[in-house]
Coordinates of C-alpha atoms in Angstrom, one line a residue:
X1 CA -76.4 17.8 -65.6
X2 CA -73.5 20.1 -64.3
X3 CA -73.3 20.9 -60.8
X4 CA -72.5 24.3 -60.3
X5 CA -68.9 25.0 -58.3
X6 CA -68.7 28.1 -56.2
X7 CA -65.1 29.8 -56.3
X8 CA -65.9 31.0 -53.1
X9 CA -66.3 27.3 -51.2
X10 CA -62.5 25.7 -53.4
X11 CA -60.7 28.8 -52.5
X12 CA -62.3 28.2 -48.5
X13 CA -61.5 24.2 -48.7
X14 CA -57.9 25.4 -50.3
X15 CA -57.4 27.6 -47.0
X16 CA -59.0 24.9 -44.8
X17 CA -56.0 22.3 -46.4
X18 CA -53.4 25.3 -46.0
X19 CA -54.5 25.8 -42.3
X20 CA -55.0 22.2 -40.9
X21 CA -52.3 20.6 -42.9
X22 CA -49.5 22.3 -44.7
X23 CA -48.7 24.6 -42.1
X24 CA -48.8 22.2 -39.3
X25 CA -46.5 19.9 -40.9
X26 CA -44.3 22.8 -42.0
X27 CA -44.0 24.0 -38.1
X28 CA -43.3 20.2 -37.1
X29 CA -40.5 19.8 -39.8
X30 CA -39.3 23.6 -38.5
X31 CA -39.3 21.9 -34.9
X32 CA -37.7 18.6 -35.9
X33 CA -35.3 20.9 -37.7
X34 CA -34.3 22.8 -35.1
X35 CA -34.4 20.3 -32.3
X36 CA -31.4 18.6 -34.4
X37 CA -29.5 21.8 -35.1
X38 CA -26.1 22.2 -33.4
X39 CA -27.9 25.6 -32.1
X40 CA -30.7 23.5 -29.8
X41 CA -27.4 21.2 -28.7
X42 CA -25.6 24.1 -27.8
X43 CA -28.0 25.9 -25.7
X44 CA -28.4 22.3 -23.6
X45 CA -25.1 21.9 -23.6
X46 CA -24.7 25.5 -22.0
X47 CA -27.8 24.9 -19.6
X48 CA -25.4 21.4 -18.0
X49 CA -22.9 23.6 -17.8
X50 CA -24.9 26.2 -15.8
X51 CA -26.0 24.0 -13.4
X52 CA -23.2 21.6 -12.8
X53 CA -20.4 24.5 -13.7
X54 CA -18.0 22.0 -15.6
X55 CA -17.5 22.3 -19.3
X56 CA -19.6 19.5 -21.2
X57 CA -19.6 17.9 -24.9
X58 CA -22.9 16.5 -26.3
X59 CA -22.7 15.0 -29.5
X60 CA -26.2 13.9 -30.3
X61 CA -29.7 14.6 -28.6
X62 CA -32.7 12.4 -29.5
X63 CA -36.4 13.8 -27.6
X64 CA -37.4 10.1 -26.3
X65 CA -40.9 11.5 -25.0
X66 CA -42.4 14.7 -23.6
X67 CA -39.9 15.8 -21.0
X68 CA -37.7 13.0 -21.4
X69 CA -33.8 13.8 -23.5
X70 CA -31.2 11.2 -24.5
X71 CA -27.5 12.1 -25.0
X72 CA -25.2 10.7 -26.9
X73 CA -21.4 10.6 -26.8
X74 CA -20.8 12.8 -23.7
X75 CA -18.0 13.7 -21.5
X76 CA -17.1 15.9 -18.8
X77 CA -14.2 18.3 -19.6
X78 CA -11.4 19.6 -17.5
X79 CA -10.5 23.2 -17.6
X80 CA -7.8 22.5 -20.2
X81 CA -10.7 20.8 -22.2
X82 CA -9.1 17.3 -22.1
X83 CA -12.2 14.6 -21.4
X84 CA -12.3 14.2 -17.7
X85 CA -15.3 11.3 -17.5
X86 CA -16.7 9.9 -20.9
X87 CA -20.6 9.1 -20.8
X88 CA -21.5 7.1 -24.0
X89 CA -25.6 7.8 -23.0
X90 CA -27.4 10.1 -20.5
X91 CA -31.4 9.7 -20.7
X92 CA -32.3 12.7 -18.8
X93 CA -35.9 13.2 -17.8
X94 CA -37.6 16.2 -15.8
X95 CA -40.3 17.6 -13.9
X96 CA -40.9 20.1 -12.1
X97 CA -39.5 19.0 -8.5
X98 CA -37.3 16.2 -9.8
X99 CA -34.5 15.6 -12.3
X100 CA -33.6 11.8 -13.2
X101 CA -30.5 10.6 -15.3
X102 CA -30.1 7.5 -16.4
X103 CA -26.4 6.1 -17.4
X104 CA -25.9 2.2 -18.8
X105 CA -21.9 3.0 -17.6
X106 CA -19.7 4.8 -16.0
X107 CA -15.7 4.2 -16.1
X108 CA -14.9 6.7 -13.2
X109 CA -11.2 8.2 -12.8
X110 CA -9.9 9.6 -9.5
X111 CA -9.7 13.2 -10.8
X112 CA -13.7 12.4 -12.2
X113 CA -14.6 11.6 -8.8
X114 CA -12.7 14.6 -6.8
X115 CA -15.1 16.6 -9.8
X116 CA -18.1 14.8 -9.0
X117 CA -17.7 15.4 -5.0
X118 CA -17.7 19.1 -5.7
X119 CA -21.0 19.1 -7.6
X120 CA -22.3 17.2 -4.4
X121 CA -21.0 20.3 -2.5
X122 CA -22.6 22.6 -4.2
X123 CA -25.6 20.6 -4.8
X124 CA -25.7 20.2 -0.6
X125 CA -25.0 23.9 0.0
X126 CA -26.8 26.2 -2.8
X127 CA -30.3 25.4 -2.9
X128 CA -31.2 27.8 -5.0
X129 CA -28.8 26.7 -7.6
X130 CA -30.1 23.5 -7.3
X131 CA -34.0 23.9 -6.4
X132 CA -35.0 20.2 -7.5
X133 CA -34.4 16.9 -6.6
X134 CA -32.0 14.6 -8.5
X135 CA -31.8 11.0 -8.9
X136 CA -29.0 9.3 -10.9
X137 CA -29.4 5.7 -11.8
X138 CA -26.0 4.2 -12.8
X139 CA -26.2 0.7 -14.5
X140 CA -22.5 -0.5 -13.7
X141 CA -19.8 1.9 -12.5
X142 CA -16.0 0.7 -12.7
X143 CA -13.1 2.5 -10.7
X144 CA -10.7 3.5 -13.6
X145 CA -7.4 3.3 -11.6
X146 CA -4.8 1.6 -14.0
X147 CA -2.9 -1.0 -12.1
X148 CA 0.6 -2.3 -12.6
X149 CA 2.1 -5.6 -13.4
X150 CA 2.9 -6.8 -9.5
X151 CA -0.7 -5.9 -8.2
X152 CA -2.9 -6.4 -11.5
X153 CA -3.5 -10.1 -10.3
X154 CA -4.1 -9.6 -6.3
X155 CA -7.7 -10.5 -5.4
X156 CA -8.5 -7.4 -3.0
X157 CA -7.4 -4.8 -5.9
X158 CA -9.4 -7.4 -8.6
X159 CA -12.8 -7.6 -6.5
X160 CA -12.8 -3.9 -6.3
X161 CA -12.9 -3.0 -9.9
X162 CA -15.7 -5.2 -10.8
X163 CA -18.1 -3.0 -12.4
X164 CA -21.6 -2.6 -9.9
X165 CA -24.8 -0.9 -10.1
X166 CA -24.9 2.6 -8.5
X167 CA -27.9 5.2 -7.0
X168 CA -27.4 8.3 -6.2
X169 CA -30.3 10.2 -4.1
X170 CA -30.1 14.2 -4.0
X171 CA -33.2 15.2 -1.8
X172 CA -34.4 17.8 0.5
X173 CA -36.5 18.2 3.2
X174 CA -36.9 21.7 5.6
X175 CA -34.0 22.6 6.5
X176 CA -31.9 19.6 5.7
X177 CA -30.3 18.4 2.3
X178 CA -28.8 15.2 1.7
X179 CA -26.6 12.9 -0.7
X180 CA -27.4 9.1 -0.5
X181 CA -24.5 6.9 -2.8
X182 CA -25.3 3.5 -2.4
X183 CA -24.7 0.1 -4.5
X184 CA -28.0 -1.4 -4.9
X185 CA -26.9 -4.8 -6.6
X186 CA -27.3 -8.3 -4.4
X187 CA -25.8 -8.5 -1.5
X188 CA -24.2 -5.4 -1.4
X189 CA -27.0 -3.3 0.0
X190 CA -25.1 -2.0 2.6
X191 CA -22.7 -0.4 1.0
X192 CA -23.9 3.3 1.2
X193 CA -22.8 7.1 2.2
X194 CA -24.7 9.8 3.2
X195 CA -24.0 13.5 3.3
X196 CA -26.4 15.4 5.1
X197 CA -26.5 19.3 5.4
X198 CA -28.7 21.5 7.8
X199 CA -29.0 25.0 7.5
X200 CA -27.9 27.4 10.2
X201 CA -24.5 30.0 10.8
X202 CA -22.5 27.8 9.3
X203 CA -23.9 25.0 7.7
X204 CA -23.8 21.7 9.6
X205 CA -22.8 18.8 7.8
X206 CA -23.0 14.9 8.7
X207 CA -21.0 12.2 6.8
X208 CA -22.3 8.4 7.9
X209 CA -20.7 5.2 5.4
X210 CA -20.3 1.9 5.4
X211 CA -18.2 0.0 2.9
X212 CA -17.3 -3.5 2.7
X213 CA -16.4 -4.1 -0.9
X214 CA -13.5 -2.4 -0.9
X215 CA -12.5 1.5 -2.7
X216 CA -9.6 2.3 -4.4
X217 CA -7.5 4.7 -2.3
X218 CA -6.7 6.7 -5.2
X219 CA -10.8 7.4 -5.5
X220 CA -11.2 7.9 -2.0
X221 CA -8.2 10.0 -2.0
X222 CA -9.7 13.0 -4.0
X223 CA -12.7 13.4 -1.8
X224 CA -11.4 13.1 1.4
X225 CA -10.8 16.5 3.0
X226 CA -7.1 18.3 2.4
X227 CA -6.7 19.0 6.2
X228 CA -6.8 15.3 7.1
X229 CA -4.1 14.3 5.0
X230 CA -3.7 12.4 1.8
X231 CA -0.7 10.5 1.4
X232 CA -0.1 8.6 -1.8
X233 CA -0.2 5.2 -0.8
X234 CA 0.0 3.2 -4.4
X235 CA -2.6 2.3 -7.5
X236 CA -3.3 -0.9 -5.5
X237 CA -4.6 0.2 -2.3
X238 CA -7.7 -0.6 -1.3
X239 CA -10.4 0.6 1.3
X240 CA -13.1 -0.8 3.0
X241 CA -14.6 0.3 6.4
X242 CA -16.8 2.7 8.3
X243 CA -16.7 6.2 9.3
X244 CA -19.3 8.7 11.0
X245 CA -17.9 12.4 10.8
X246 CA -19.2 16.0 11.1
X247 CA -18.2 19.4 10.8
X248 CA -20.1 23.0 11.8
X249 CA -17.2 25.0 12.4
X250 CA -13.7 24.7 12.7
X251 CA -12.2 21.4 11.3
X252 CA -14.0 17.5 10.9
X253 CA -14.7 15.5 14.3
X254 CA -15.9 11.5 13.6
X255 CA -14.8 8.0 14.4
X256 CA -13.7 5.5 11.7
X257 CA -12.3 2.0 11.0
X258 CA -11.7 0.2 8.4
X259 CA -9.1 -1.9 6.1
X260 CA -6.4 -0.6 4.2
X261 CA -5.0 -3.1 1.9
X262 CA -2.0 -3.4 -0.8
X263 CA -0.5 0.0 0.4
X264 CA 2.6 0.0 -1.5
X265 CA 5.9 1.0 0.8
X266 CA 7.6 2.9 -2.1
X267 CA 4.6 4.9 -2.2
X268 CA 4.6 5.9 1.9
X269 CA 7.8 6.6 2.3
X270 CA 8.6 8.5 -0.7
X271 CA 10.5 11.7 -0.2
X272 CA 10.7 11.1 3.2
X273 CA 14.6 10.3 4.5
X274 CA 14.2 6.4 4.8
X275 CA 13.5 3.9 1.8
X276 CA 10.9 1.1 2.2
X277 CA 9.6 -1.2 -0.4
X278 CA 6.7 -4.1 -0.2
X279 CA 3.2 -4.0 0.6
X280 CA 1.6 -3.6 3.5
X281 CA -1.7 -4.1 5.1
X282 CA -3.1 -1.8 8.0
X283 CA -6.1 -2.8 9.8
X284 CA -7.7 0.2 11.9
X285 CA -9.4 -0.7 15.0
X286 CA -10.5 2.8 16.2
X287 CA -9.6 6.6 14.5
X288 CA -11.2 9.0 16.5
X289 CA -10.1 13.1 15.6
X290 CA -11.3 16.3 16.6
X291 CA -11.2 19.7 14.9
X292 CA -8.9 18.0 12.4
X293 CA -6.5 16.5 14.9
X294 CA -6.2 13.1 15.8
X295 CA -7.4 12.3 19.3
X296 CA -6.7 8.6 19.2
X297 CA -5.8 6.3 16.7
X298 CA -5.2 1.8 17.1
X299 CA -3.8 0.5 14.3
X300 CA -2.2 -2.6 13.4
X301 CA 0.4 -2.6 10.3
X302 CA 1.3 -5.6 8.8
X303 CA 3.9 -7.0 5.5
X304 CA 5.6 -10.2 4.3
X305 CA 8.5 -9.9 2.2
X306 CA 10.0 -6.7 1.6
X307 CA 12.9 -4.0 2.4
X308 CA 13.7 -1.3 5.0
X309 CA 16.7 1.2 4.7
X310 CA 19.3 0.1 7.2
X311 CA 19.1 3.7 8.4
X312 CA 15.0 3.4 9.3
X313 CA 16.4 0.6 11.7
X314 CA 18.8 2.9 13.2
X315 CA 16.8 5.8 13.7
X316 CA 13.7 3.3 15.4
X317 CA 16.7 2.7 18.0
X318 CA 18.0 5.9 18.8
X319 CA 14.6 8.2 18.0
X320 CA 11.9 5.9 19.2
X321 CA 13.6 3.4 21.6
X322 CA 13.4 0.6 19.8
X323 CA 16.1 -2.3 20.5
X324 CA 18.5 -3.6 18.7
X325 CA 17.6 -7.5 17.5
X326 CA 20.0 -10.2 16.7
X327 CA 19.6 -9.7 12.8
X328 CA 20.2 -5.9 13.4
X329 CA 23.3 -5.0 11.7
X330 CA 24.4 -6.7 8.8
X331 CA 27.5 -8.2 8.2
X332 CA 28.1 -6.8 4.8
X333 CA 27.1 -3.1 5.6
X334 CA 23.7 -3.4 3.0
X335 CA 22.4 -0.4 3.1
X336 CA 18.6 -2.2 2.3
X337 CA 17.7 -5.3 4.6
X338 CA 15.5 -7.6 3.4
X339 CA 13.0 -8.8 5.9
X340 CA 10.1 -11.8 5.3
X341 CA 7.9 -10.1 8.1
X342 CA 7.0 -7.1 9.4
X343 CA 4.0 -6.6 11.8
X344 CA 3.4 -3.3 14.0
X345 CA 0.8 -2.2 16.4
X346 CA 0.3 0.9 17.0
X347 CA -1.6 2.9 19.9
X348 CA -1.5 6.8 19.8
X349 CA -2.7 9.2 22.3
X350 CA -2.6 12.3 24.1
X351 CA -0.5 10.3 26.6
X352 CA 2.1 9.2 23.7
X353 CA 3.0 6.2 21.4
X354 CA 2.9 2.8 22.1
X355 CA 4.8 0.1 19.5
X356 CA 4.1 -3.1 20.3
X357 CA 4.8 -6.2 18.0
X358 CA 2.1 -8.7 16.7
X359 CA 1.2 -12.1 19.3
X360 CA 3.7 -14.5 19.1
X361 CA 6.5 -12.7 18.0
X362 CA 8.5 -12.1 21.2
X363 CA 8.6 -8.5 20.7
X364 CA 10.0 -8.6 17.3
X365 CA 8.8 -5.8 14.7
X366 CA 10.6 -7.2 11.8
X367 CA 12.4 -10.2 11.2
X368 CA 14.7 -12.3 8.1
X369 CA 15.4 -16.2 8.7
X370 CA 14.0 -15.9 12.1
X371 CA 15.6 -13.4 13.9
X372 CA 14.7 -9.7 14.6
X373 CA 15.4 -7.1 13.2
X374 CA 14.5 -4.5 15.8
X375 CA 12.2 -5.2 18.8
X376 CA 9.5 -2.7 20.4
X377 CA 10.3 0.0 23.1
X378 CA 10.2 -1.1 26.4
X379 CA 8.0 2.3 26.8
X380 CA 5.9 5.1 25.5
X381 CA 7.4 7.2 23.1
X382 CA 6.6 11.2 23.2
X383 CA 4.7 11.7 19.9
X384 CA 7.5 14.6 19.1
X385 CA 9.6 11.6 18.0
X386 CA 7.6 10.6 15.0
X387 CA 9.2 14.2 13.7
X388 CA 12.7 13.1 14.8
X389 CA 11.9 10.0 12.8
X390 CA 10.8 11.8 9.5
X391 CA 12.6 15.0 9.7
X392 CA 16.3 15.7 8.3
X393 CA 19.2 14.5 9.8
X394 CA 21.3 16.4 12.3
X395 CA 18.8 19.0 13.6
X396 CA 19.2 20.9 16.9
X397 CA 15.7 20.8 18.0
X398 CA 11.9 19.1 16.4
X399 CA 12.8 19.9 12.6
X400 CA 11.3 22.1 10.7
X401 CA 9.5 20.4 7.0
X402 CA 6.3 20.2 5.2
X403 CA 5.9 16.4 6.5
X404 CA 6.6 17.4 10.1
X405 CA 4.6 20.4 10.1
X406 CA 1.5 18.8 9.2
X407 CA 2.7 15.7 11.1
X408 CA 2.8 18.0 14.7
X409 CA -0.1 19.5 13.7
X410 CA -2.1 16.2 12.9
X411 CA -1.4 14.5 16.1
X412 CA -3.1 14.5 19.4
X413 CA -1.9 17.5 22.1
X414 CA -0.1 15.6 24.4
X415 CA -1.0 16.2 27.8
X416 CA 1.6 17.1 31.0
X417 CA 2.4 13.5 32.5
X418 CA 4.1 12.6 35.8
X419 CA 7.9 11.9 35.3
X420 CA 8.7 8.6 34.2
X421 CA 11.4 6.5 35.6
X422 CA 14.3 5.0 33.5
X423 CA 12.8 1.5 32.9
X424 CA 9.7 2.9 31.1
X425 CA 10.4 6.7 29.6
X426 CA 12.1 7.0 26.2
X427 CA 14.7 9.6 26.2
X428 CA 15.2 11.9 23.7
X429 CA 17.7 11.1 21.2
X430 CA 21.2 11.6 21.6
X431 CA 22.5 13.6 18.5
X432 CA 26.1 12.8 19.2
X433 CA 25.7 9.1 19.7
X434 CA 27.9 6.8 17.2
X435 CA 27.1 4.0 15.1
X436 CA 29.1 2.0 17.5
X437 CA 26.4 2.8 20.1
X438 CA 23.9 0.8 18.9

C-alpha cells in the first residue's frame, strides 16, 4: 500500500533544487546587488574618466540590455570639481568597434565646449587611446551663453539659442581619423564641421565648415586656435559663415567668410586707449592667412547709433590719414560723440590698408544729423599704423604692448613698394602736431 522512498533519490532531488535553483537565483541577486553598489558605479565612473580624462559624477546606472548602460544625473567636472556640463541621461551602448551615446539634452557652456574640443583632439590624435569608433546622438543641444537685458530680445542672438538636434561622427579609416558635427534637423542639413587627421611627421590636420544658423562667439571662441586671436567681442555676438583651414607644421593656413553680428563696441575696445560703445555688424567677404598670419583680409564694419571717444576721431586723422568732417569737433569739447551711423570697409594686404566708406556716403565713416564725422584717407595706410592707433600715447617709435605685439605679428608682411607721391601716401604721424592742427 506504501511506496517505498529511497533517501538516496530526496537527498539527490534536494541537490538537484539546490543546484538549478537556489544557487542561480542567489548569484543573480549577488549580480543585481552588485551592479547597484556605489563600487560597480565607481569603477565606470573611473573607466569615463580614463578615456575622456575629465573628472565625471554618475548618480545612477540602470543595465537597459546586454551591452547597453543608462546614466543618470551626470556631469562633467572641472579641475576644481565645480559641474562644468550637466547631463540628466547618457544611454551608452558598445561593441566591439563602436561606442554610441545617446543624450535627450544638452545645455552647452563656452568653457564645456573649449572641454569637449580637447576630447576631439585627443580622440583625432591618439588612436590607441581611443581604438573604437564613437557616435554621439544629441536630441536638442542649447548654447548656454547668458544674455543681457539690451540684446536678450534681438532676433540673430534669439534664433541662435534655439535648442537643435546634434550628431557627432568619430571614425577612422587607414591612415585618416575624422570628427563630423553636424545639425541633422530640417532644413539645417548643411550646417556641418569636419576635422580630419592623417598620419605622417607631424600629423596633418583639415578643418572644412559651413554654418548658416548662426554660433555664439563666446562658443566659437574657446575652440578657435590661441595664435589666431580671440578678442572678447560681447554675450551677443553671433557667427555664421564658412571656413576651410589646415595645419601640418608651423601655424594654420585656410580661407574663411562669414557674419559677425551684435559685436558689442564696449567689448572690442576694452583696455585699449580709445572708448567705443554700440553694436556693430562685420560682414567678411574674404580672410585668407598663412602660418598664422593674415595674408589678406575684406571686411565691411557696420553700426547705427552709438559713441566714439573724441580722441579715436583724432588719432584716425593724424595716425591713419583720415580727414576731418564738418561734425568733427564738437562745440562743447564732449569727450564721447554720439554718432547715428557708422560704416567701414576695410581692405588689408601685403601692400597696406585701404579705409573706404560704405556706397552713398560721400566718403563719410561716421556721421550725427547728417554730417561727418571723419571721412576716409585719400590713400593707403602702412599697416604699422594700426599700432600707432592702438598703442600708448606719446611713443618715439611702433609702441611696444601685448595688443600691438600680437597685432604686428598677426598682419600680413608688407612688401617694399615704390615711393608714393604726396596725393596718395599717408605720412607717418606727426608726434608734435597740436590739437589746433587738425
Amino acid at each position: 500500500m506504501f511506496i517505498e522512498r529511497s533517501t538516496a533519490k530526496i537527498r539527490g532531488v534536494r541537490t538537484l533544487f539546490v543546484l538549478l535553483g537556489v544557487v542561480p537565483c542567489a548569484a543573480l541577486m549577488t549580480w543585481a546587488v552588485m551592479r547597484h553598489a556605489p563600487a560597480h558605479r565607481d569603477a565606470l565612473r573611473r573607466q569615463g574618466e580614463q578615456v575622456l580624462g575629465i573628472p565625471l559624477k554618475i548618480g545612477s546606472v540602470e543595465h537597459v540590455r546586454p551591452g547597453a548602460l543608462r546614466l543618470r544625473d551626470c556631469s562633467l567636472l572641472a579641475t576644481g570639481g565645480s559641474p562644468l556640463l550637466l547631463l540628466p541621461e547618457i544611454e551608452v551602448e558598445t561593441s566591439s568597434d563602436e561606442v554610441r551615446l545617446r543624450l535627450p539634452t544638452v545645455a552647452c557652456r563656452p568653457a564645456a565646449a573649449a572641454v569637449l574640443a580637447g576630447v576631439a583632439r585627443a580622440w583625432l590624435n591618439e588612436p590607441v587611446r581611443f581604438s573604437r569608433a564613437w557616435v554621439i546622438e544629441v536630441g536638442a543641444v542649447n548654447w548656454d551663453v547668458p544674455l543681457t537685458a539690451s540684446t536678450r530680445h534681438d532676433p540673430a542672438a534669439s534664433e541662435g539659442r534655439e535648442a537643435f538636434p546634434l550628431r557627432i561622427e568619430c571614425v577612422a579609416a587607414g591612415d585618416s581619423r575624422a570628427v563630423r558635427i553636424h545639425r541633422v534637423d530640417r532644413g539645417h542639413e548643411g550646417d556641418e564641421l569636419r576635422v580630419i587627421a592623417t598620419a605622417g611627421s607631424p600629423w596633418r590636420h583639415e578643418v572644412r565648415g559651413v554654418v548658416r544658423t548662426p554660433i555664439p562667439w563666446a562658443v566659437v571662441r574657446e575652440v578657435v586656435p590661441a595664435s589666431l586671436g580671440r578678442p572678447e567681442l560681447g554675450p551677443a555676438a553671433m557667427v555664421s559663415g564658412q571656413v576651410e583651414a589646415s595645419i601640418a607644421s608651423g601655424g594654420w593656413s585656410g580661407v574663411a567668410s562669414g557674419l559677425v553680428e551684435g559685436i558689442r563696441l564696449e567689448e572690442l575696445a576694452s583696455g585699449a586707449r580709445h572708448s567705443l560703445e554700440g553694436l556693430l555688424t562685420v560682414e567678411i567677404e574674404r580672410l585668407q592667412w598663412d602660418d598664422d598670419r593674415l595674408v589678406s583680409v575684406t571686411a565691411t564694419g557696420s553700426a547705427v547709433r552709438g559713441m566714439v571717444a573724441q580722441s579715436l576721431l583724432g588719432a584716425l586723422v593724424t595716425t591713419c590719414g583720415c580727414r576731418a568732417g564738418p561734425a568733427f569737433q564738437s562745440l562743447s569739447s564732449e569727450p564721447m560723440r554720439a554718432f547715428d551711423d557708422l560704416k567701414v570697409r576695410l581692405v588689408i594686404d601685403s601692400g597696406g590698408l585701404r579705409i573706404l566708406s560704405g556706397e552713398n556716403r560721400n566718403g563719410s565713416l561716421v556721421r550725427r544729423q547728417g554730417l561727418s564725422l571723419v571721412d576716409e584717407p585719400a590713400g593707403v595706410v602702412p599697416l604699422d599704423r594700426l599700432a600707432w592707433l592702438v598703442g600708448p600715447a606719446d611713443a618715439p617709435t611702433v609702441p611696444a604692448s601685448a595688443a600691438t605685439s600680437w597685432l604686428m605679428r598677426l598682419l600680413p608682411t608688407a612688401v617694399s613698394q615704390p615711393r608714393r607721391s604726396e596725393n596718395t601716401a599717408i605720412r607717418p604721424p606727426d608726434q608734435t602736431r597740436k590739437k589746433s592742427d587738425f
